[in-house]
Amino acid sequence: MKRFIAGIIVGIAISVLALFAQHMASEKVVPPQPIVENERVKIQRWLLKPGEGTPLHTHTLPHVSVILRGSTTRDVGADGTSKDTDQKSGQASYIPGTGRTHSFANVGKETYESISIELK
């Protein structure tokens, strides 16, 4: 029973640290702006000024991301790992639905804007 309780406490501590790491990437969390959502597609606009970030979210579906205005972003996984990437205007990428939970923040000097198209 003591091991069970210790395991629960460790799990809670890890979860809190992951959320704290996500919070450190961005002090202001901005949700995406929905554009279209129906039974086949979900389209969202992400608009982040410098210092702003997204809420923690999970991609279970494949999606296409198109960068309208680039900046440097920091991707923070639920496990607290992070990676900075220079996002260039006009880039497009396909991301498979992996179930990965993450957030990202604009750590650059310019406003970041992208469109995300999830295929249902």
mmCIF file of C-alpha atoms in Angstrom:
data_model
loop_
_atom_site.group_PDB
_atom_site.id
_atom_site.type_symbol
_atom_site.label_atom_id
_atom_site.label_comp_id
_atom_site.label_asym_id
_atom_site.label_seq_id
_atom_site.Cartn_x
_atom_site.Cartn_y
_atom_site.Cartn_z
ATOM 1 C CA MET A 1 0.000 0.000 0.000
ATOM 2 C CA LYS A 2 2.880 2.373 0.790
ATOM 3 C CA ARG A 3 4.383 1.747 -2.671
ATOM 4 C CA PHE A 4 1.024 2.453 -4.290
ATOM 5 C CA ILE A 5 0.670 5.792 -2.488
ATOM 6 C CA ALA A 6 4.306 6.671 -3.239
ATOM 7 C CA GLY A 7 3.660 5.905 -6.930
ATOM 8 C CA ILE A 8 0.647 8.188 -6.973
ATOM 9 C CA ILE A 9 2.619 11.004 -5.329
ATOM 10 C CA VAL A 10 5.485 10.616 -7.825
ATOM 11 C CA GLY A 11 2.991 10.620 -10.734
ATOM 12 C CA ILE A 12 1.364 13.811 -9.483
ATOM 13 C CA ALA A 13 4.767 15.457 -8.997
ATOM 14 C CA ILE A 14 5.816 14.600 -12.567
ATOM 15 C CA SER A 15 2.523 15.962 -13.941
ATOM 16 C CA VAL A 16 2.929 19.223 -12.020
ATOM 17 C CA LEU A 17 6.514 19.603 -13.259
ATOM 18 C CA ALA A 18 5.408 19.026 -16.868
ATOM 19 C CA LEU A 19 2.694 21.669 -16.562
ATOM 20 C CA PHE A 20 5.160 24.051 -14.900
ATOM 21 C CA ALA A 21 7.598 23.500 -17.782
ATOM 22 C CA GLN A 22 4.809 24.259 -20.250
ATOM 23 C CA HIS A 23 3.920 27.411 -18.321
ATOM 24 C CA MET A 24 7.548 28.553 -18.368
ATOM 25 C CA ALA A 25 7.547 28.513 -22.186
ATOM 26 C CA SER A 26 4.765 31.092 -22.248
ATOM 27 C CA GLU A 27 3.278 33.343 -19.618
ATOM 28 C CA LYS A 28 0.217 34.171 -21.723
ATOM 29 C CA VAL A 29 -1.798 31.265 -23.142
ATOM 30 C CA VAL A 30 -3.896 32.010 -26.233
ATOM 31 C CA PRO A 31 -6.387 29.440 -27.601
ATOM 32 C CA PRO A 32 -6.664 28.826 -31.354
ATOM 33 C CA GLN A 33 -9.349 30.592 -33.352
ATOM 34 C CA PRO A 34 -11.750 28.077 -34.930
ATOM 35 C CA ILE A 35 -12.384 28.677 -38.629
ATOM 36 C CA VAL A 36 -14.271 25.547 -39.759
ATOM 37 C CA GLU A 37 -15.231 22.342 -38.007
ATOM 38 C CA ASN A 38 -17.426 19.613 -39.408
ATOM 39 C CA GLU A 39 -17.432 15.816 -39.639
ATOM 40 C CA ARG A 40 -14.496 15.797 -42.117
ATOM 41 C CA VAL A 41 -12.159 18.637 -41.161
ATOM 42 C CA LYS A 42 -11.132 20.995 -38.366
ATOM 43 C CA ILE A 43 -9.398 24.235 -39.374
ATOM 44 C CA GLN A 44 -7.861 26.526 -36.750
ATOM 45 C CA ARG A 45 -5.893 29.772 -36.876
ATOM 46 C CA TRP A 46 -3.020 30.184 -34.423
ATOM 47 C CA LEU A 47 -2.019 33.829 -33.842
ATOM 48 C CA LEU A 48 0.694 34.366 -31.228
ATOM 49 C CA LYS A 49 2.433 37.616 -30.411
ATOM 50 C CA PRO A 50 5.932 37.373 -28.935
ATOM 51 C CA GLY A 51 5.709 35.784 -25.482
ATOM 52 C CA GLU A 52 2.333 34.141 -26.111
ATOM 53 C CA GLY A 53 1.766 30.392 -26.296
ATOM 54 C CA THR A 54 -0.847 27.742 -26.911
ATOM 55 C CA PRO A 55 -2.659 25.665 -24.320
ATOM 56 C CA LEU A 56 -1.474 22.123 -23.751
ATOM 57 C CA HIS A 57 -3.166 19.999 -26.429
ATOM 58 C CA THR A 58 -2.995 16.560 -28.069
ATOM 59 C CA HIS A 59 -2.958 15.788 -31.791
ATOM 60 C CA THR A 60 -4.779 12.505 -32.323
ATOM 61 C CA LEU A 61 -5.548 13.201 -35.991
ATOM 62 C CA PRO A 62 -3.195 13.896 -38.897
ATOM 63 C CA HIS A 63 -2.995 17.563 -39.840
ATOM 64 C CA VAL A 64 -1.420 20.033 -42.215
ATOM 65 C CA SER A 65 0.164 23.214 -40.878
ATOM 66 C CA VAL A 66 0.744 26.282 -43.055
ATOM 67 C CA ILE A 67 2.879 29.100 -41.624
ATOM 68 C CA LEU A 68 1.459 32.464 -42.696
ATOM 69 C CA ARG A 69 3.840 34.610 -40.616
ATOM 70 C CA GLY A 70 6.951 32.996 -39.253
ATOM 71 C CA SER A 71 8.832 33.467 -35.991
ATOM 72 C CA THR A 72 10.854 31.321 -33.605
ATOM 73 C CA THR A 73 8.673 28.886 -31.686
ATOM 74 C CA ARG A 74 9.392 26.683 -28.688
ATOM 75 C CA ASP A 75 7.633 23.314 -28.684
ATOM 76 C CA VAL A 76 7.218 21.924 -25.161
ATOM 77 C CA GLY A 77 6.181 18.302 -24.676
ATOM 78 C CA ALA A 78 4.089 17.102 -21.757
ATOM 79 C CA ASP A 79 7.278 15.483 -20.424
ATOM 80 C CA GLY A 80 8.924 18.923 -20.194
ATOM 81 C CA THR A 81 11.298 18.491 -23.154
ATOM 82 C CA SER A 82 11.514 21.477 -25.477
ATOM 83 C CA LYS A 83 12.864 22.417 -28.883
ATOM 84 C CA ASP A 84 13.147 25.827 -30.549
ATOM 85 C CA THR A 85 12.492 26.070 -34.296
ATOM 86 C CA ASP A 86 12.670 28.978 -36.749
ATOM 87 C CA GLN A 87 9.313 28.849 -38.546
ATOM 88 C CA LYS A 88 9.476 30.489 -41.983
ATOM 89 C CA SER A 89 6.547 32.220 -43.686
ATOM 90 C CA GLY A 90 5.147 30.040 -46.462
ATOM 91 C CA GLN A 91 6.273 26.711 -44.975
ATOM 92 C CA ALA A 92 3.792 23.864 -45.002
ATOM 93 C CA SER A 93 4.100 20.486 -43.333
ATOM 94 C CA TYR A 94 2.144 17.301 -42.789
ATOM 95 C CA ILE A 95 2.088 15.970 -39.226
ATOM 96 C CA PRO A 96 0.728 12.455 -38.554
ATOM 97 C CA GLY A 97 -1.689 12.051 -35.658
ATOM 98 C CA THR A 98 0.622 10.606 -33.033
ATOM 99 C CA GLY A 99 -1.324 11.386 -29.878
ATOM 100 C CA ARG A 100 1.557 13.586 -28.689
ATOM 101 C CA THR A 101 0.617 16.157 -26.058
ATOM 102 C CA HIS A 102 2.429 19.492 -26.275
ATOM 103 C CA SER A 103 2.165 23.246 -26.362
ATOM 104 C CA PHE A 104 4.182 25.787 -28.272
ATOM 105 C CA ALA A 105 5.114 29.393 -27.673
ATOM 106 C CA ASN A 106 6.328 32.279 -29.785
ATOM 107 C CA VAL A 107 9.806 33.013 -28.414
ATOM 108 C CA GLY A 108 10.762 35.153 -31.409
ATOM 109 C CA LYS A 109 10.460 38.876 -32.056
ATOM 110 C CA GLU A 110 7.726 38.761 -34.723
ATOM 111 C CA THR A 111 4.048 37.767 -34.569
ATOM 112 C CA TYR A 112 3.519 34.095 -35.469
ATOM 113 C CA GLU A 113 0.478 33.033 -37.485
ATOM 114 C CA SER A 114 -0.433 29.639 -38.879
ATOM 115 C CA ILE A 115 -3.399 27.642 -40.084
ATOM 116 C CA SER A 116 -3.825 24.048 -38.887
ATOM 117 C CA ILE A 117 -6.021 21.688 -40.924
ATOM 118 C CA GLU A 118 -6.908 18.415 -39.166
ATOM 119 C CA LEU A 119 -8.252 15.642 -41.354
ATOM 120 C CA LYS A 120 -10.946 13.608 -39.583
#
